[in-house]
mmCIF file of C-alpha atoms in Angstrom:
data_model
loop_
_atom_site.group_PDB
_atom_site.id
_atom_site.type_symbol
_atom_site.label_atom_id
_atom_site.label_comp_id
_atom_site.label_asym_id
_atom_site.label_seq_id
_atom_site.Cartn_x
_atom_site.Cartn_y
_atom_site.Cartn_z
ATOM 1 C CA UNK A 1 0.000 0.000 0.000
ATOM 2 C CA UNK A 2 1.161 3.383 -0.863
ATOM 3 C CA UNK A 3 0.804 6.503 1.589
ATOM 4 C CA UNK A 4 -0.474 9.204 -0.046
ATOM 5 C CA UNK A 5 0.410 11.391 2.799
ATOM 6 C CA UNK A 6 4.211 10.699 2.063
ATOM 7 C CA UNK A 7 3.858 11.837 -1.505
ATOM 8 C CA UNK A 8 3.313 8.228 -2.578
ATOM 9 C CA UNK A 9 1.345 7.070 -5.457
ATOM 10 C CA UNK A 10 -2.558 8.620 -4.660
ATOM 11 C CA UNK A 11 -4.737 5.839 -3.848
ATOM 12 C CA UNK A 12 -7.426 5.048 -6.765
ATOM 13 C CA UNK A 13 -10.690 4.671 -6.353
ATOM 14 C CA UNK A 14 -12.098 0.919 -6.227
ATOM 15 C CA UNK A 15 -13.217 -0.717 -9.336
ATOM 16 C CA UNK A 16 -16.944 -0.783 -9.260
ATOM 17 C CA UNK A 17 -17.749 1.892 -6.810
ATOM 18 C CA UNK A 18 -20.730 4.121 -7.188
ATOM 19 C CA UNK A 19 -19.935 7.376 -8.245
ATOM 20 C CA UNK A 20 -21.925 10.475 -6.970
ATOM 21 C CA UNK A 21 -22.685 13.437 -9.533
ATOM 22 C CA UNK A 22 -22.900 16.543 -7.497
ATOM 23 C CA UNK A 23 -26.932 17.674 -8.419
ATOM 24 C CA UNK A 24 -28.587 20.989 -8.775
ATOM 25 C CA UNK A 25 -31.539 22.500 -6.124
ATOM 26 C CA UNK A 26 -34.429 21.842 -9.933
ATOM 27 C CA UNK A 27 -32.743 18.313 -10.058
ATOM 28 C CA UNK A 28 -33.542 16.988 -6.616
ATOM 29 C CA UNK A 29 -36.840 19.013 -6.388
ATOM 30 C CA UNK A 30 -37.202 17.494 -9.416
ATOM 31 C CA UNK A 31 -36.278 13.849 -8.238
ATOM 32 C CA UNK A 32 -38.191 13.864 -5.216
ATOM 33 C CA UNK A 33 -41.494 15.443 -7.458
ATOM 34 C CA UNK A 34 -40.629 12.833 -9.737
ATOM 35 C CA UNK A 35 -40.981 9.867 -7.124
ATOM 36 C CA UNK A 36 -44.571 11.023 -6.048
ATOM 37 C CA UNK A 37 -46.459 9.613 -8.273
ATOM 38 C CA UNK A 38 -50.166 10.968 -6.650
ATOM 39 C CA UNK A 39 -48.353 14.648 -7.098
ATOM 40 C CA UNK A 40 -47.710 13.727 -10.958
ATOM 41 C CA UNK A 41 -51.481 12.407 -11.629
ATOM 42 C CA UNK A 42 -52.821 15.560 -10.177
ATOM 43 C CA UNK A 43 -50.263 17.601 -12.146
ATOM 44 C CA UNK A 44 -51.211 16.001 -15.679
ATOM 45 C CA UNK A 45 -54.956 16.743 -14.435
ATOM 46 C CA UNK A 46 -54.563 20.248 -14.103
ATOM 47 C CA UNK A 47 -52.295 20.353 -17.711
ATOM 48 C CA UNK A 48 -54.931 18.584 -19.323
ATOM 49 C CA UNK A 49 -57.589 20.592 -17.594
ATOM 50 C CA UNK A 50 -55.435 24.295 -18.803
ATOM 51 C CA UNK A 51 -55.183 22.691 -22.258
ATOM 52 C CA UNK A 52 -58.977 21.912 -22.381
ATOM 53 C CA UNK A 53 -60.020 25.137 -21.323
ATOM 54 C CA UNK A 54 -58.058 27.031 -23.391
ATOM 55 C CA UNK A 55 -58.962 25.109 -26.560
ATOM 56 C CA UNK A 56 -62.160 24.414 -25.612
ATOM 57 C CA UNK A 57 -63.948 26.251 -28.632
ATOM 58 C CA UNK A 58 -62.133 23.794 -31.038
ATOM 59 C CA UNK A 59 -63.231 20.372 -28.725
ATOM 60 C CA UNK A 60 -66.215 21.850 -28.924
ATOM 61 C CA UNK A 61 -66.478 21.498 -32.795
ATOM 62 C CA UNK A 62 -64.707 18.459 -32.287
ATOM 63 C CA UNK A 63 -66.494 16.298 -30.726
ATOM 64 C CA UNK A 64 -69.709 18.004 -32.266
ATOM 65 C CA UNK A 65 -70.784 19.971 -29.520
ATOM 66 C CA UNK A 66 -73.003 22.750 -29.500
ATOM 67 C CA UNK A 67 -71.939 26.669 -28.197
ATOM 68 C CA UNK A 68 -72.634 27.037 -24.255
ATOM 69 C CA UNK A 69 -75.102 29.195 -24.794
ATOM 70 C CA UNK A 70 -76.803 27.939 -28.008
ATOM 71 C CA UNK A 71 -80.386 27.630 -27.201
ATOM 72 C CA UNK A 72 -82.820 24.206 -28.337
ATOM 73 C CA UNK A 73 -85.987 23.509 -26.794
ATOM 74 C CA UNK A 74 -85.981 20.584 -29.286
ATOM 75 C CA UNK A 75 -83.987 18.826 -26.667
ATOM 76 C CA UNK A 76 -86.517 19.538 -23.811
ATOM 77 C CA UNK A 77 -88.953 17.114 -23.351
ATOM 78 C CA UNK A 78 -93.147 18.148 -24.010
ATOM 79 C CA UNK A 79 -92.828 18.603 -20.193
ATOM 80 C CA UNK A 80 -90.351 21.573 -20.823
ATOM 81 C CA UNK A 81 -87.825 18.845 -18.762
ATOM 82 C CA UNK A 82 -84.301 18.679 -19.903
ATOM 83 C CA UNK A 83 -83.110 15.329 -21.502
ATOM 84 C CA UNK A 84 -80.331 13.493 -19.775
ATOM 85 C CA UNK A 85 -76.837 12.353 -21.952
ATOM 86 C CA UNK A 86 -77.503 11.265 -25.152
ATOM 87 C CA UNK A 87 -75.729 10.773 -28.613
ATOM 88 C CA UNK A 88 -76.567 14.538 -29.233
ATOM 89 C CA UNK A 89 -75.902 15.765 -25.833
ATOM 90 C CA UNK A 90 -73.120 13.952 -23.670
ATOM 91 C CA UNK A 91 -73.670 15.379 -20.832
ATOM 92 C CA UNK A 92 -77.176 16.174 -21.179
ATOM 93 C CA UNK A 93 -79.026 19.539 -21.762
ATOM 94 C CA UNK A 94 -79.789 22.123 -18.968
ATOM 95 C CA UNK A 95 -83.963 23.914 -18.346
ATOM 96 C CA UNK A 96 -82.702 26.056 -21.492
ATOM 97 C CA UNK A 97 -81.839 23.690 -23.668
ATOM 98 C CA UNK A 98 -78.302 24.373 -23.733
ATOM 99 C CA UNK A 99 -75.350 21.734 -24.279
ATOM 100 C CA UNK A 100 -74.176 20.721 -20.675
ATOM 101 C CA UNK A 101 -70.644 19.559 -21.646
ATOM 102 C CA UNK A 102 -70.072 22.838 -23.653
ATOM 103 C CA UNK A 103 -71.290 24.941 -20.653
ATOM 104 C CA UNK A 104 -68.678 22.807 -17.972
ATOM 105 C CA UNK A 105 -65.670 23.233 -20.555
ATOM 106 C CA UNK A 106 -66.093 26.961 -20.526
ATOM 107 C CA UNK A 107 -67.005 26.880 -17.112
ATOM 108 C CA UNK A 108 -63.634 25.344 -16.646
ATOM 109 C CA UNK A 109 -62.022 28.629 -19.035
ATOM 110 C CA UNK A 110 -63.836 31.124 -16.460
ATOM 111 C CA UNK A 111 -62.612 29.262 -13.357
ATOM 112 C CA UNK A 112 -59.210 28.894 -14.051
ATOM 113 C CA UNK A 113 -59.185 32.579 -15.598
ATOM 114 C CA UNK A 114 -60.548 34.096 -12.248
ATOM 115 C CA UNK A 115 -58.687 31.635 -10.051
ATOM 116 C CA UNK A 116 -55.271 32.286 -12.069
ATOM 117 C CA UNK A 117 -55.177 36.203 -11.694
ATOM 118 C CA UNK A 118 -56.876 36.675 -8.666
ATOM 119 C CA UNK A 119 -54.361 34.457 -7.024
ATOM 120 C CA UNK A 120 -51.240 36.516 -8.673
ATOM 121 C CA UNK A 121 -52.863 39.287 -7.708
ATOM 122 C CA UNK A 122 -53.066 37.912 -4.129
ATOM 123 C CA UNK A 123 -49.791 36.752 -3.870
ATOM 124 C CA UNK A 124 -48.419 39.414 -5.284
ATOM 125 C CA UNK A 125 -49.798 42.036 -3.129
ATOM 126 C CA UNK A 126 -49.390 39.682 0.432
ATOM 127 C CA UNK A 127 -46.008 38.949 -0.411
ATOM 128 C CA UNK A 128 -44.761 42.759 -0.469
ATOM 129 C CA UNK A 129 -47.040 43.900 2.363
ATOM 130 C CA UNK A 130 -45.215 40.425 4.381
ATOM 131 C CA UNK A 131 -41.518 41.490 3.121
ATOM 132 C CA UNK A 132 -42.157 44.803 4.326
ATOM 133 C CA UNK A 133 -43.765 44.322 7.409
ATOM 134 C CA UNK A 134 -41.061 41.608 8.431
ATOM 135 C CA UNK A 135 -38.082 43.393 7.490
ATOM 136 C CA UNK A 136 -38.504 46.823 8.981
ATOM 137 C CA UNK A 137 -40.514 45.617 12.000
ATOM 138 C CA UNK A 138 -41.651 48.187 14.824
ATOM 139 C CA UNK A 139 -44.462 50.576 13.947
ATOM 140 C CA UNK A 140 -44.452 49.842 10.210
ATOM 141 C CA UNK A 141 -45.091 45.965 11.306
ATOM 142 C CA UNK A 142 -47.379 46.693 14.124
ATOM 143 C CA UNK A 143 -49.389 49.261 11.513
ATOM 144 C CA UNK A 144 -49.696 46.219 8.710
ATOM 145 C CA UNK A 145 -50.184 43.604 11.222
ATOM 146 C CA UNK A 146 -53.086 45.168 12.685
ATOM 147 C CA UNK A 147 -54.111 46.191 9.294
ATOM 148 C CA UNK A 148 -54.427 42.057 8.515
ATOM 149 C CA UNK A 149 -55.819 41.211 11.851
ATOM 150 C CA UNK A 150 -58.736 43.896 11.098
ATOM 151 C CA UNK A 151 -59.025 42.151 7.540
ATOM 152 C CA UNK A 152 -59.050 38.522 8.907
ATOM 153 C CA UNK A 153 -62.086 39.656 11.551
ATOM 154 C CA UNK A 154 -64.613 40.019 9.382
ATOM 155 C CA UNK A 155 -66.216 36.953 7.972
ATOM 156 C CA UNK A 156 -64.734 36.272 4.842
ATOM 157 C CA UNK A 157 -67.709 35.115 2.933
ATOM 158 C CA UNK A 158 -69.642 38.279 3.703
ATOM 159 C CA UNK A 159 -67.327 40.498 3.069
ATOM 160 C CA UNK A 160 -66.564 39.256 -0.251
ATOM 161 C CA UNK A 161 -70.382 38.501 -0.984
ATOM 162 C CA UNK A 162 -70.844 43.331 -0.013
ATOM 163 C CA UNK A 163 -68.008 43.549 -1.943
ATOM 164 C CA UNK A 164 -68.875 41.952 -4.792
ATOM 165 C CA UNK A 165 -72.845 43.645 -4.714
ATOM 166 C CA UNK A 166 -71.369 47.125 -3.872
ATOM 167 C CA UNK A 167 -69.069 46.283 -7.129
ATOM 168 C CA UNK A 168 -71.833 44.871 -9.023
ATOM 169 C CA UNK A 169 -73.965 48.248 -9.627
ATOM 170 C CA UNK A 170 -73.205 50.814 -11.692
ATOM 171 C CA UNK A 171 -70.138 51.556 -13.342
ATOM 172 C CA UNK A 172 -68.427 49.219 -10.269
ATOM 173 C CA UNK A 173 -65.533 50.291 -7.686
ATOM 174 C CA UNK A 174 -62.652 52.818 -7.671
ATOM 175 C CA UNK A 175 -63.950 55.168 -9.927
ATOM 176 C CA UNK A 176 -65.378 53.070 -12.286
ATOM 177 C CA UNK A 177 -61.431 50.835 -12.518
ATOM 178 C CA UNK A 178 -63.503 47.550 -10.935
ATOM 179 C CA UNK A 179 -66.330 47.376 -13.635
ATOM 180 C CA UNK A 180 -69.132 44.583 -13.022
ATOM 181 C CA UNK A 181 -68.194 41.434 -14.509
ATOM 182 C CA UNK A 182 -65.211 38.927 -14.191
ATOM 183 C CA UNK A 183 -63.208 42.283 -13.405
ATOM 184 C CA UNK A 184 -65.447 42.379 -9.643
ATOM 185 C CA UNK A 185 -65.302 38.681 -9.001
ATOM 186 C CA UNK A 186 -61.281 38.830 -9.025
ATOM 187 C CA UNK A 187 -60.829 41.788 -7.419
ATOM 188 C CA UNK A 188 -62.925 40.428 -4.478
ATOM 189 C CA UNK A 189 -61.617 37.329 -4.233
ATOM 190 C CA UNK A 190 -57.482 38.368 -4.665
ATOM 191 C CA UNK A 191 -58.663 41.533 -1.704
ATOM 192 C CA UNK A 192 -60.148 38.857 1.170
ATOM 193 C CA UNK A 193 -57.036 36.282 0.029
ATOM 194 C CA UNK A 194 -54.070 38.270 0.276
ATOM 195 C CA UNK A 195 -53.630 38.406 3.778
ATOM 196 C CA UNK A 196 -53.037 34.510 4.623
ATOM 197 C CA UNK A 197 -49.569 35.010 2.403
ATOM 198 C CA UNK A 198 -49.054 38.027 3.579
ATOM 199 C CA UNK A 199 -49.062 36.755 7.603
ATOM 200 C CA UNK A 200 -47.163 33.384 5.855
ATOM 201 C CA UNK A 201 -44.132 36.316 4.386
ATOM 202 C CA UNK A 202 -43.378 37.916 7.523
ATOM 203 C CA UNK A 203 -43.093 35.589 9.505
ATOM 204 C CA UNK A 204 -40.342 34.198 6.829
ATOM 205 C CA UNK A 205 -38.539 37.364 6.560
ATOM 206 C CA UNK A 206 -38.867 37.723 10.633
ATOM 207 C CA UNK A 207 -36.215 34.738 10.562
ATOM 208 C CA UNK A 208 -34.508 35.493 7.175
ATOM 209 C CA UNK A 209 -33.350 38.774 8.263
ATOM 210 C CA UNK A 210 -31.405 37.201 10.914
ATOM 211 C CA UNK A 211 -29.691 35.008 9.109
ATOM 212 C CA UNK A 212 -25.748 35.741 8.394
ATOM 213 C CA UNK A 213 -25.794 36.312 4.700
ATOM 214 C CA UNK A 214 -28.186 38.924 5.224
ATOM 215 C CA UNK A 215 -26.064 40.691 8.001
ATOM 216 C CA UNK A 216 -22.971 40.122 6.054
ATOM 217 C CA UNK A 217 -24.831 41.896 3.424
ATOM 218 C CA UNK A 218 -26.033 44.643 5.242
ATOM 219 C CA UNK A 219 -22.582 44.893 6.698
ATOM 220 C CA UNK A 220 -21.092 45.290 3.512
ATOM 221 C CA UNK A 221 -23.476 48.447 3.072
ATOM 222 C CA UNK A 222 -26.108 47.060 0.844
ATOM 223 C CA UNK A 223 -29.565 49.161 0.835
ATOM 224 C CA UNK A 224 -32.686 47.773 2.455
ATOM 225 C CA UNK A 225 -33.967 47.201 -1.322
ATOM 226 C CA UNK A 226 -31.434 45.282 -2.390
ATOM 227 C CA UNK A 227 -31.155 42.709 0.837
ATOM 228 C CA UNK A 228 -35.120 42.450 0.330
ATOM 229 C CA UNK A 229 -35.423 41.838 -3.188
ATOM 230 C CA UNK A 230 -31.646 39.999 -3.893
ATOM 231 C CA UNK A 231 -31.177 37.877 -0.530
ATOM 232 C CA UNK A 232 -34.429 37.267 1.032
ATOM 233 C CA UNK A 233 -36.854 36.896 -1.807
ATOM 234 C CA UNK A 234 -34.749 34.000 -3.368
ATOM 235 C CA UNK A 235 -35.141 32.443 0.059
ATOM 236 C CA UNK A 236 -38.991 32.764 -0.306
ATOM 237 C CA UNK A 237 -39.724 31.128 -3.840
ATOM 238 C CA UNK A 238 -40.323 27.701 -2.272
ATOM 239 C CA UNK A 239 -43.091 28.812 0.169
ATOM 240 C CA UNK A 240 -44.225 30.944 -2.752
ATOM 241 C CA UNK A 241 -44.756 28.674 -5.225
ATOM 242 C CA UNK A 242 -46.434 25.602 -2.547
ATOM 243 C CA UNK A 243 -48.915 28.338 -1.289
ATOM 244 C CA UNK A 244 -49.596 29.804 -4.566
ATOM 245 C CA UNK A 245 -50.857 26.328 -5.401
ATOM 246 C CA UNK A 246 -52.698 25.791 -2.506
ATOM 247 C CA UNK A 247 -54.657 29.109 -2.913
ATOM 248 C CA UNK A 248 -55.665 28.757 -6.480
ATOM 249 C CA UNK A 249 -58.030 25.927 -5.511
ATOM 250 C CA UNK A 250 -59.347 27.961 -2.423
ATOM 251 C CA UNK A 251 -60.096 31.046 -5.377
ATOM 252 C CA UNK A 252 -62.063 28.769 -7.783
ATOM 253 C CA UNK A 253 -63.965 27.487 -5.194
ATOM 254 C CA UNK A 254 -64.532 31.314 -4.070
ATOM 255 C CA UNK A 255 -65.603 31.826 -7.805
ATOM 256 C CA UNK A 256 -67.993 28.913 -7.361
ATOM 257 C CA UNK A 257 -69.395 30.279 -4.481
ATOM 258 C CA UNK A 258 -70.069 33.963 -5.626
ATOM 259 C CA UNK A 259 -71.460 32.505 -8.657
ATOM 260 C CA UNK A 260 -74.027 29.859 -6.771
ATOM 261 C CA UNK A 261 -75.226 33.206 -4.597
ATOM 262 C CA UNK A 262 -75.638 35.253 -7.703
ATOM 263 C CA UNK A 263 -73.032 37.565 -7.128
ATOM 264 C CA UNK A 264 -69.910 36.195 -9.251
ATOM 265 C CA UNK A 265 -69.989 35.289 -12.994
ATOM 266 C CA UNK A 266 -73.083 36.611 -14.517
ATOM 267 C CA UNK A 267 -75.245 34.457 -17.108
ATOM 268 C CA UNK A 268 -75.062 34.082 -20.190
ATOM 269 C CA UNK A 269 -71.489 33.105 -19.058
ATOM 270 C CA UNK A 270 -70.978 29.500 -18.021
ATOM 271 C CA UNK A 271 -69.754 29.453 -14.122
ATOM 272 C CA UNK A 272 -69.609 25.578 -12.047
ATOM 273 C CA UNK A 273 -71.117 27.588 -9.215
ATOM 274 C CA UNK A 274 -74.195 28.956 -10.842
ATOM 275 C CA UNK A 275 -74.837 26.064 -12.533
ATOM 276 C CA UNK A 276 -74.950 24.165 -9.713
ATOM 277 C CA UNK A 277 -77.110 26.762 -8.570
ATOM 278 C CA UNK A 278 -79.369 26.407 -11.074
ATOM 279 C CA UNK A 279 -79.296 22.411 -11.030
ATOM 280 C CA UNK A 280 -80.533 22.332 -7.332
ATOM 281 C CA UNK A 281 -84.155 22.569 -7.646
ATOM 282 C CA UNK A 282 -84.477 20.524 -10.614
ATOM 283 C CA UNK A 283 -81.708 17.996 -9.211
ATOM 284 C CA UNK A 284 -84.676 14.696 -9.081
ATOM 285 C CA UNK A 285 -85.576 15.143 -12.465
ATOM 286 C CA UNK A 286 -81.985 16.626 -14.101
ATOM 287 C CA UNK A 287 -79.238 15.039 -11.877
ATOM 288 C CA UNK A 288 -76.887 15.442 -14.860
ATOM 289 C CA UNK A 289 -76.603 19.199 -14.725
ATOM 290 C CA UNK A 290 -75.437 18.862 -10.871
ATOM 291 C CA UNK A 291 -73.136 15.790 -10.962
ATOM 292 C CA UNK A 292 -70.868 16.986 -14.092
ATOM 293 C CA UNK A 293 -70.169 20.726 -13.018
ATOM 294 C CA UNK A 294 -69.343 19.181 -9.733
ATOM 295 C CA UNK A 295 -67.475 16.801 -10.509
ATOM 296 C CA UNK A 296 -65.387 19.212 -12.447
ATOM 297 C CA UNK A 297 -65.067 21.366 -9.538
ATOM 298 C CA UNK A 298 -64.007 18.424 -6.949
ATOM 299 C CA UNK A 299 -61.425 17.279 -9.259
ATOM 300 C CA UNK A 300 -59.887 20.190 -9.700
ATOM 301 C CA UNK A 301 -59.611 21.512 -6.367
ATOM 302 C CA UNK A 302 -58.609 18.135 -5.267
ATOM 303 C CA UNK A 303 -56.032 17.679 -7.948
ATOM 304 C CA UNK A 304 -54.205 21.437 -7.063
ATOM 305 C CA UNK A 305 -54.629 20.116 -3.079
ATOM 306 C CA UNK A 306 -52.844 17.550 -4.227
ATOM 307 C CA UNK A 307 -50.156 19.070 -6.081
ATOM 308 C CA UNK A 308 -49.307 21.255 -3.374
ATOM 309 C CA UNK A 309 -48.686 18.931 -1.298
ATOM 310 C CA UNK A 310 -46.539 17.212 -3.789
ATOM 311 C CA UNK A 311 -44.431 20.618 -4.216
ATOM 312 C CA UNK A 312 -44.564 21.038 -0.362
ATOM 313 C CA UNK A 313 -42.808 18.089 0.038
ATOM 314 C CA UNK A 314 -40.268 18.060 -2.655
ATOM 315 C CA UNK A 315 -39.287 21.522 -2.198
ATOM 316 C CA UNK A 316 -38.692 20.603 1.605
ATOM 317 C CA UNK A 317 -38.690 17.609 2.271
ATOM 318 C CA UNK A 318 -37.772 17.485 6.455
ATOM 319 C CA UNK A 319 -41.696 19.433 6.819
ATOM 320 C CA UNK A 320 -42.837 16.651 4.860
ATOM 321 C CA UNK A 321 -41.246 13.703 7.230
ATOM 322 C CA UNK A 322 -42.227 15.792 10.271
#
């Protein structure tokens, strides 16, 4: 044997040995997604879901659908009762005669539309109130806590339900910037969401900022903005991007809800909620135009549940063994 110490002949590595390939953050996050196979089904759900709703229009034509909001008593019983799935209609008709499947692939467009923005918007706004409020502390902390804590008091469902009726009539909120419409329904829903991120922020930042690379980099003279926005933020992607998820199912079930009380997406547009709405008292005789909205809606809220969860876990894995 030679000693490598002594300036010998370095010592080889053994024949066979495994050798380990130093990876990067995306390829064990990816790795560990990768291994959770639940996490993967729900993600190729929601792709196939995005991609359905975006080209809905053309499956539509495809599969020889009619338009959502294409009218035909023809398909109405001499009762005036909708007909159930059939080779015309595979998902049956609704009390106006309209294709059901047409209506819950749009429905799925507005969902994801609201749900989408209002959650960026959300995010976006509870994220910079959190940095802010955790970075500087004292009175600007106390100010924005308080802020939230007055916020998180009132009951969430009512206060979105006066915002969106106050928004509703006449030429809407702000001036006339919130106009009635889809406009109203994300503007509530991304105002009474932002402040569960927001509390989820500063508390991050409360222990970033303590952290030594941020006092070597304040000791180095960097300015507030920069130790915010290039040394904590980067820190905060992870919890970012696994609460982002989890909120955009809590926002299309938000939509649903505004929509079944009459307050969110406004006919002729298709909306799961208000046609669920509208399926309730005719449920015995039409069971078809409550069970496939629904299902859409379970399925995808379950399905982004899941994913988060997935995400949760491979972005940090000791929460998920804990």
């Amino acid at each position: 044997m030679h000693d490598t110490e002594s300036g010998g002949v370095p010592a080889t590595p053994l024949e066979g040995a495994p050798e380990f390939a130093a990876r990067s953050p995306l390829q064990l996050f990816w790795r560990r997604l990768r291994g959770d196979r639940v996490a993967l089904l729900a993600l190729a759900f929601i792709v196939l879901l995005v991609i359905a709703a975006i080209a809905a229009p053309l499956i539509v034509k495809l599969v020889g659908a009619r338009p959502p909001n294409d009218q035909a008593t023809k398909y109405l019983d001499s009762f005036g009762t909708p007909t159930g799935p059939n080779d015309h209609n595979i998902f049956g008709v609704d009390p106006l005669g309209r294709d059901v499947f047409s209506r819950v692939l749009y429905g799925a467009r507005v969902s994801l539309e609201v749900a989408i923005v209002a959650t960026a918007l959300s995010v976006a706004l509870g994220v910079t109130v959190g940095m802010i409020a955790g970075y500087y502390r004292g009175w600007v902390d106390t100010l924005l806590s308080r802020f939230i804590d007055v916020l998180l008091a009132f009951p969430i469902l009512l206060l979105a339900l006066g915002l969106a009726s106050a928004c509703s009539l006449g030429n809407g909120c702000l001036g006339g910037t919130i106009k009635p419409g889809l406009t109203v329904v994300i503007f509530v829903i991304a105002f009474v969401n932002w402040t569960y991120i927001a509390r989820i922020i500063r508390g991050q930042v409360l222990s970033l900022r303590e952290k030594e690379f941020v006092e070597a980099a304040r000791s180095l003279g960097a300015s507030n903005s920069r130790i915010i926005f290039r040394e904590i933020l980067p820190n905060l992607v992870a919890p970012i991007i696994v609460y982002t998820t989890l909120i955009i199912p809590t926002n299309v079930l938000f939509e649903a809800a505004l929509s079944f009380l009459g307050v969110g997406v406004q006919p002729p547009d298709a909306s799961w909620g208000a046609m669920l709405a509208d399926a309730t008292p005719i449920f015995d005789t039409a069971w078809w135009y409550m069970v496939f909205p629904g299902t859409a809606l379970l399925l995808t809220v379950l399905a982004f549940n899941l994913l988060g969860d997935g995400l949760q876990d491979a972005l940090n894995p000791r929460a998920g063994k804990s």
